[in-house]
mmCIF file of C-alpha atoms in Angstrom:
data_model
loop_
_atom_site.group_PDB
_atom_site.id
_atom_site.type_symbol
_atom_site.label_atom_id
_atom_site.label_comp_id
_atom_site.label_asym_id
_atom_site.label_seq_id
_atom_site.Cartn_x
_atom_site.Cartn_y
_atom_site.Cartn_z
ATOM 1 C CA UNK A 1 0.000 0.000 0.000
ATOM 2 C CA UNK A 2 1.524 3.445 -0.817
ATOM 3 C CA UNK A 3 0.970 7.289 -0.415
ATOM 4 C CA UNK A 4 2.975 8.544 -3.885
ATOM 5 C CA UNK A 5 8.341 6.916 -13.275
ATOM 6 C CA UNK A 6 11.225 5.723 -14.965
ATOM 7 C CA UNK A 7 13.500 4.666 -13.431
ATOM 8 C CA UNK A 8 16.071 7.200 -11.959
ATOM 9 C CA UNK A 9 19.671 7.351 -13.008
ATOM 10 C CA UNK A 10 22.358 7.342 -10.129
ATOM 11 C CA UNK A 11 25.516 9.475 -10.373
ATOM 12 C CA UNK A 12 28.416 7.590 -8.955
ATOM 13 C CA UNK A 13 29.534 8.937 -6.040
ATOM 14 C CA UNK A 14 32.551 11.198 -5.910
ATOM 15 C CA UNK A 15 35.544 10.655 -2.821
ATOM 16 C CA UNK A 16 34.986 13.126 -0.274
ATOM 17 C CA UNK A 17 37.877 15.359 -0.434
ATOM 18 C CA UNK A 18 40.836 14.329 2.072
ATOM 19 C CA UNK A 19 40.914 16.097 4.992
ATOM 20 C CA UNK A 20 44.402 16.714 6.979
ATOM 21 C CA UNK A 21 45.165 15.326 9.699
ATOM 22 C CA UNK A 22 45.553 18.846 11.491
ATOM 23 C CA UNK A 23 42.262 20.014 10.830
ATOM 24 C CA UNK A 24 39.174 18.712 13.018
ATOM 25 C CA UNK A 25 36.424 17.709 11.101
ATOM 26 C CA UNK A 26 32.775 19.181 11.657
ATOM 27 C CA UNK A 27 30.207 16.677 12.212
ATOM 28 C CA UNK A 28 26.848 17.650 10.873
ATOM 29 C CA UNK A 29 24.147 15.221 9.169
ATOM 30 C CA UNK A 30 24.421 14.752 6.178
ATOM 31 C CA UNK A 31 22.167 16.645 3.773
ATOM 32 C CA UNK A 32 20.561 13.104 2.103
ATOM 33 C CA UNK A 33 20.950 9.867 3.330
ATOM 34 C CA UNK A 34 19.320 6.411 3.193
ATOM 35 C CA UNK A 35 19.703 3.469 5.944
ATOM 36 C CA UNK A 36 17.706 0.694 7.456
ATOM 37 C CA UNK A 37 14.908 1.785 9.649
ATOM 38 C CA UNK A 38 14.998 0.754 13.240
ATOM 39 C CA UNK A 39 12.381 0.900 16.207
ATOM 40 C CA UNK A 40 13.825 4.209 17.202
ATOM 41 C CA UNK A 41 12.234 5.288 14.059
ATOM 42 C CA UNK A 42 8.952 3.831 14.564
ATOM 43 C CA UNK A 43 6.766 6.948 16.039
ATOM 44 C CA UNK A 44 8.356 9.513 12.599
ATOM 45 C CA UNK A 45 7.427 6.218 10.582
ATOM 46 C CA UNK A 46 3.813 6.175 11.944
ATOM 47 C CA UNK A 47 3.120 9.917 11.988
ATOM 48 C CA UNK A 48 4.005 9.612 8.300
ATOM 49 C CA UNK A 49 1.653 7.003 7.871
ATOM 50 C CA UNK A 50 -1.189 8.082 9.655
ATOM 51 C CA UNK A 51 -0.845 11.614 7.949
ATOM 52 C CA UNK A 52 -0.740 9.957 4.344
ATOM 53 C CA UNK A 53 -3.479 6.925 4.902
ATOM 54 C CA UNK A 54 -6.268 8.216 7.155
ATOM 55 C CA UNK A 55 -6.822 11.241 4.950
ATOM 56 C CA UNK A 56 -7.110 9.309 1.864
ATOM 57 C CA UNK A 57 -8.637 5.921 2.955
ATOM 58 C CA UNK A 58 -9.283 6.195 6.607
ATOM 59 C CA UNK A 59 -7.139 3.211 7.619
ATOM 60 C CA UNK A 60 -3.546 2.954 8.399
ATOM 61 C CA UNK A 61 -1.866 -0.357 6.787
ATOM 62 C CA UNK A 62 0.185 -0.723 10.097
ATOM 63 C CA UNK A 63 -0.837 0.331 13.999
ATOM 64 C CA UNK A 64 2.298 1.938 16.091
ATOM 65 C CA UNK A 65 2.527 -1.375 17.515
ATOM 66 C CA UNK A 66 2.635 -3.535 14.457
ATOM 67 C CA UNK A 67 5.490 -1.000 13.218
ATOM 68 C CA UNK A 68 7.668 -1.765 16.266
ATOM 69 C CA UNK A 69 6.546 -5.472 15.284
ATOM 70 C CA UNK A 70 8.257 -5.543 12.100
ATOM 71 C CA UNK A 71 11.063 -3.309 12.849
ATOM 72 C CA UNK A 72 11.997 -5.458 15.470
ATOM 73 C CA UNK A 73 12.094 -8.722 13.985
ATOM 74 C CA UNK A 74 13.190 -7.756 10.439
ATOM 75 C CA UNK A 75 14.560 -4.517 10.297
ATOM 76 C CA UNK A 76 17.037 -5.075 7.328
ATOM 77 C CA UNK A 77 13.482 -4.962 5.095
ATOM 78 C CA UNK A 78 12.553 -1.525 5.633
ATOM 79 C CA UNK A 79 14.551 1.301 4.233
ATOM 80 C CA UNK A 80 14.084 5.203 5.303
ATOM 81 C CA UNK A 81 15.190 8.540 3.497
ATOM 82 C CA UNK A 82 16.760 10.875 5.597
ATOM 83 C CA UNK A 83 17.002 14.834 4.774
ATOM 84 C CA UNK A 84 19.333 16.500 7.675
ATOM 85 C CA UNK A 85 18.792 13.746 10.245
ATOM 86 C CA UNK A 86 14.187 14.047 9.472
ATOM 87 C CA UNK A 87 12.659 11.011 8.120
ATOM 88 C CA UNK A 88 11.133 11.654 4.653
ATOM 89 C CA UNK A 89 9.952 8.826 3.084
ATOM 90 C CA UNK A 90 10.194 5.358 4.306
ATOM 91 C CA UNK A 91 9.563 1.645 2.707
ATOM 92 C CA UNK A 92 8.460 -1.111 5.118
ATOM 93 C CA UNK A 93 8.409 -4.962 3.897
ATOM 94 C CA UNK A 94 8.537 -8.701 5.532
ATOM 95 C CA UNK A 95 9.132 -12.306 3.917
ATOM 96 C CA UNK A 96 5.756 -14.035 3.148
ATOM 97 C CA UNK A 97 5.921 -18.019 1.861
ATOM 98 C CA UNK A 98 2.478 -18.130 -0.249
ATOM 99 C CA UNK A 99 1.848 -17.325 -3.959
ATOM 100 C CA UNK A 100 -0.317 -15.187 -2.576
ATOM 101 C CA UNK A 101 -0.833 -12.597 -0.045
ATOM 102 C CA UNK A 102 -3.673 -13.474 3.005
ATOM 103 C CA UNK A 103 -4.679 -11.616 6.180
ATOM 104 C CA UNK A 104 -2.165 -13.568 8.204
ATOM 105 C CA UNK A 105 0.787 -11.231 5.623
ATOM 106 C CA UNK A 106 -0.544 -8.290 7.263
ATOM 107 C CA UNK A 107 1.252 -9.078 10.761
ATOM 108 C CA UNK A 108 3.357 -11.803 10.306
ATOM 109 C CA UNK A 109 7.364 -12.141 8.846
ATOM 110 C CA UNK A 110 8.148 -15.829 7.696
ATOM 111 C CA UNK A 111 11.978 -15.894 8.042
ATOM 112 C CA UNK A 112 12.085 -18.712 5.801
ATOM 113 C CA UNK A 113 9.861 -17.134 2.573
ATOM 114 C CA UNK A 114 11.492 -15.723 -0.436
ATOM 115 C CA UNK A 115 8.958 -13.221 -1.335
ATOM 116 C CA UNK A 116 9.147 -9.542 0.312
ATOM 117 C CA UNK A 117 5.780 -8.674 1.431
ATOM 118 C CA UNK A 118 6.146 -4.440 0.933
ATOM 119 C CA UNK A 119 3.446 -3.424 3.238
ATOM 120 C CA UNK A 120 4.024 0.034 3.105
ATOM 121 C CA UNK A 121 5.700 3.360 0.592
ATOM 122 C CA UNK A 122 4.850 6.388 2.256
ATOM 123 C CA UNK A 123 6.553 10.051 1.883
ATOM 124 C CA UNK A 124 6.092 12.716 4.080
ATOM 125 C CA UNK A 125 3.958 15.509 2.591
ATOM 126 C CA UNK A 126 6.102 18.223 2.519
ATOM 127 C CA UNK A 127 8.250 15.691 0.228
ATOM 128 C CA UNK A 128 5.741 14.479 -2.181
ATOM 129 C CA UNK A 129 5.850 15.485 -6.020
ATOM 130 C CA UNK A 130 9.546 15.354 -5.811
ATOM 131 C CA UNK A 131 10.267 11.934 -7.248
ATOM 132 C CA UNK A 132 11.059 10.298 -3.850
ATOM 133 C CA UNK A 133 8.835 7.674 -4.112
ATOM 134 C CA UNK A 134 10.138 6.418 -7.461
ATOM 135 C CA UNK A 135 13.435 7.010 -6.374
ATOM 136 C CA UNK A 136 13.280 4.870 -2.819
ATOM 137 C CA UNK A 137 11.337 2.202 -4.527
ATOM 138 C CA UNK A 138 14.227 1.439 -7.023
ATOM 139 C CA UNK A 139 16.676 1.480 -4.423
ATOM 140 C CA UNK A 140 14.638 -1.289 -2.404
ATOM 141 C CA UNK A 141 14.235 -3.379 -5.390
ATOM 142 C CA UNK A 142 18.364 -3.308 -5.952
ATOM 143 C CA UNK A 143 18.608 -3.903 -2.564
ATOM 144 C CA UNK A 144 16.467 -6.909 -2.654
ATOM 145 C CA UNK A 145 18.537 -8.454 -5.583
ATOM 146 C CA UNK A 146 21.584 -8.552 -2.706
ATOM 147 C CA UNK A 147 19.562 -11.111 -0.534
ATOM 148 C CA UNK A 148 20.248 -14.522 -1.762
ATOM 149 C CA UNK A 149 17.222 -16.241 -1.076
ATOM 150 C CA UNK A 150 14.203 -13.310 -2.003
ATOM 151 C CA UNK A 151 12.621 -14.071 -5.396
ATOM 152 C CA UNK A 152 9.962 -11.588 -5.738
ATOM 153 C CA UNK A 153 8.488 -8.774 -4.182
ATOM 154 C CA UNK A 154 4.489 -8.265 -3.794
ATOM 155 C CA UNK A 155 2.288 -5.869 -2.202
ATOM 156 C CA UNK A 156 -1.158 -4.778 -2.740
ATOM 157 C CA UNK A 157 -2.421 -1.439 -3.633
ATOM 158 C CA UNK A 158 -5.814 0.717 -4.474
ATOM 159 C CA UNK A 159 -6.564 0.684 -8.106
ATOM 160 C CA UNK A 160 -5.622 4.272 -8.384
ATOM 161 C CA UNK A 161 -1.823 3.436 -7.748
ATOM 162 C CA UNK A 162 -1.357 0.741 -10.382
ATOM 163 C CA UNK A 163 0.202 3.203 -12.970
ATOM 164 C CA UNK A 164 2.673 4.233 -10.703
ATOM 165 C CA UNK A 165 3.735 0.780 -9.570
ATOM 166 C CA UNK A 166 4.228 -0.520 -13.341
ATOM 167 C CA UNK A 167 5.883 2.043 -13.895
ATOM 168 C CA UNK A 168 8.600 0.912 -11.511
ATOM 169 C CA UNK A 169 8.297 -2.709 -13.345
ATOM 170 C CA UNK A 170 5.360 -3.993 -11.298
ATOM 171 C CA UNK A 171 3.055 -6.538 -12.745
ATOM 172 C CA UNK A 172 -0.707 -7.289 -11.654
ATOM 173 C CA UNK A 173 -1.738 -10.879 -10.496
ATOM 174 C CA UNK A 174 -5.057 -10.315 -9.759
ATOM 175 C CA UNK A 175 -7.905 -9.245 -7.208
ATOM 176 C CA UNK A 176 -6.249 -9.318 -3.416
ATOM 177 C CA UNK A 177 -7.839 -11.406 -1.356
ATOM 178 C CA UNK A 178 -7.441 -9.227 1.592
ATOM 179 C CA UNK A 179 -10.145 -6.202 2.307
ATOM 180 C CA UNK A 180 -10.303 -3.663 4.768
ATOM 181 C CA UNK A 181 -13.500 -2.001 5.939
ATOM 182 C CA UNK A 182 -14.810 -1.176 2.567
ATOM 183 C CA UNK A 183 -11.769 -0.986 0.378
ATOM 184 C CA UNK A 184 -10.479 -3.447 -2.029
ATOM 185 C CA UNK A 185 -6.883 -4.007 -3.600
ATOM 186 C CA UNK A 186 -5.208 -5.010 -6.235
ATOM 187 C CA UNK A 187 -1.975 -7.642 -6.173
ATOM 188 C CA UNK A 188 0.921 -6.791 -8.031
ATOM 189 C CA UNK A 189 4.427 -8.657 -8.117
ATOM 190 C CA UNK A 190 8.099 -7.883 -9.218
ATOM 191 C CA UNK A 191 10.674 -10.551 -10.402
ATOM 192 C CA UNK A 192 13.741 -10.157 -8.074
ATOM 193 C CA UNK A 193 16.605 -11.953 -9.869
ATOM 194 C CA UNK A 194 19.767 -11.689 -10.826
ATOM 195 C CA UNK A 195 22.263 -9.400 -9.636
ATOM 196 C CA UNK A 196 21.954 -5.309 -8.036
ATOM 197 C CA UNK A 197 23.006 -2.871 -10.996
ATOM 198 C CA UNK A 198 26.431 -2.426 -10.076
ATOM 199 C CA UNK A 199 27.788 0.925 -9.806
ATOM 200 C CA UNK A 200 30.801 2.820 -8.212
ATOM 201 C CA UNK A 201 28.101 3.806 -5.415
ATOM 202 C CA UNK A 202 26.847 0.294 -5.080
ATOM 203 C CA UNK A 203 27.373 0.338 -1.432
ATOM 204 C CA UNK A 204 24.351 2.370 -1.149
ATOM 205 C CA UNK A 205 21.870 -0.855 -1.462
ATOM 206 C CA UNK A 206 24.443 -3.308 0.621
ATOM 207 C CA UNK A 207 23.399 -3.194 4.550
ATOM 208 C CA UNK A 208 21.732 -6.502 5.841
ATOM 209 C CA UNK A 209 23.864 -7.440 8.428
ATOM 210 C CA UNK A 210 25.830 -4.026 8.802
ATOM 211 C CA UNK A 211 23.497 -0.675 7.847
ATOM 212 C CA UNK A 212 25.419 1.749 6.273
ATOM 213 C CA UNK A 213 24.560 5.613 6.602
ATOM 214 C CA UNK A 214 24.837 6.296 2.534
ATOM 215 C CA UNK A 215 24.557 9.903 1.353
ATOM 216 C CA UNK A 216 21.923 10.377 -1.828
ATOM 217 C CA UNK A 217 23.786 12.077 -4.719
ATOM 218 C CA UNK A 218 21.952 15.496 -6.199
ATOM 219 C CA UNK A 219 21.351 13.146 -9.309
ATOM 220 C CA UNK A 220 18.871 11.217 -7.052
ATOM 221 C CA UNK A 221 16.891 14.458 -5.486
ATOM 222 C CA UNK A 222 16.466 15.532 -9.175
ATOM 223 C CA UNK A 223 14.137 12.590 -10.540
ATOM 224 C CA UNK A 224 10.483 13.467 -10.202
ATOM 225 C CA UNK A 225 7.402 11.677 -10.254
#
């Protein structure tokens, strides 16, 4: 479910400049930056959420608690877009071991699945209409193409969002079985195979075991929606 397209082009990173030994470095945030989300994140996550779901359908896909819930037991599926240190836009996913999705995929993570169940793409308002969602998404997929045993990614959506999902190489599988209140979804699927596009800035998708802070390049900022 998502709150949002070719897909963008990344500019290899550049080497930060060297800095002598004799001069003491600042530390600031960085201006862009994308990591692994963790429960510390959970309440920005949610106010996110609630901000981009209840005004459009009335339902959040995920309660406070069932955020915690996944970032707890499978953190390395979620990734979050940083701007100075504020959370911007966020993905949120879990590994689900049917064809297809049920109402158990809405709380549970199967450890031993090989499809990512992407239960949530939500940007912050203030950051919509500036290609961020596009941009996130295709990170995630690379991303996924680094863990061995994930195959495909699904997740289900309103019928007003299927354009922006094929355009990010999505395919539709059907009527969802899965309703809330009185909205129904469509299922759509992506083939994860192969290898992550490699490219000089390649360790920006790498961080299952060991999340990396990764600056975004101005390239990235620059795609829109």
């Amino acid at each position: 479910m998502s709150v949002v397209g070719a897909q963008p082009f990344i500019k290899p990173m550049q080497s930060p400049p060297s800095v002598s030994p004799g001069i003491q470095r600042r530390h600031t945030l960085p201006a862009s930056e994308v990591r692994p989300l963790n429960t510390q994140d959970a309440i920005s996550v949610f106010e996110i959420e609630r901000e981009a779901f209840i005004s459009v359908s009335g339902e959040c896909p995920l309660h406070l608690d069932e955020v915690r819930h996944f970032l707890t037991l499978c953190p390395e599926l979620s990734m979050g877009w940083f701007e100075e240190g504020r959370l911007v836009a966020f993905i949120i996913g879990s590994l689900w071991d049917q064809d297809r999705l049920t109402t158990e995929a809405l709380t549970l993570h199967k450890p031993c699945g090989s499809t990512v169940h992407i239960h949530i793409l939500a940007v912050h308002r203030t950051f919509r209409q500036q290609g961020k969602g596009p941009i996130l998404l295709w990170r995630y997929l690379q991303y996924l193409r680094c863990l061995p045993n994930v195959r495909r990614a699904v997740l289900m959506c309103e019928d007003f969002l299927i354009p922006f999902y094929r355009k990010s190489g999505f395919k539709v599988l059907g009527r969802c079985a899965i309703t809330v209140a009185n909205l129904t979804f469509t299922e759509m699927w992506y083939p994860i195979s192969g290898h992550a596009y490699m490219r000089r800035n390649s360790e920006a998708i790498r961080f299952p075991q060991h999340p990396l802070t990764v600056p975004l390049t101005k390239t990235d900022e620059r795609v829109d929606v």
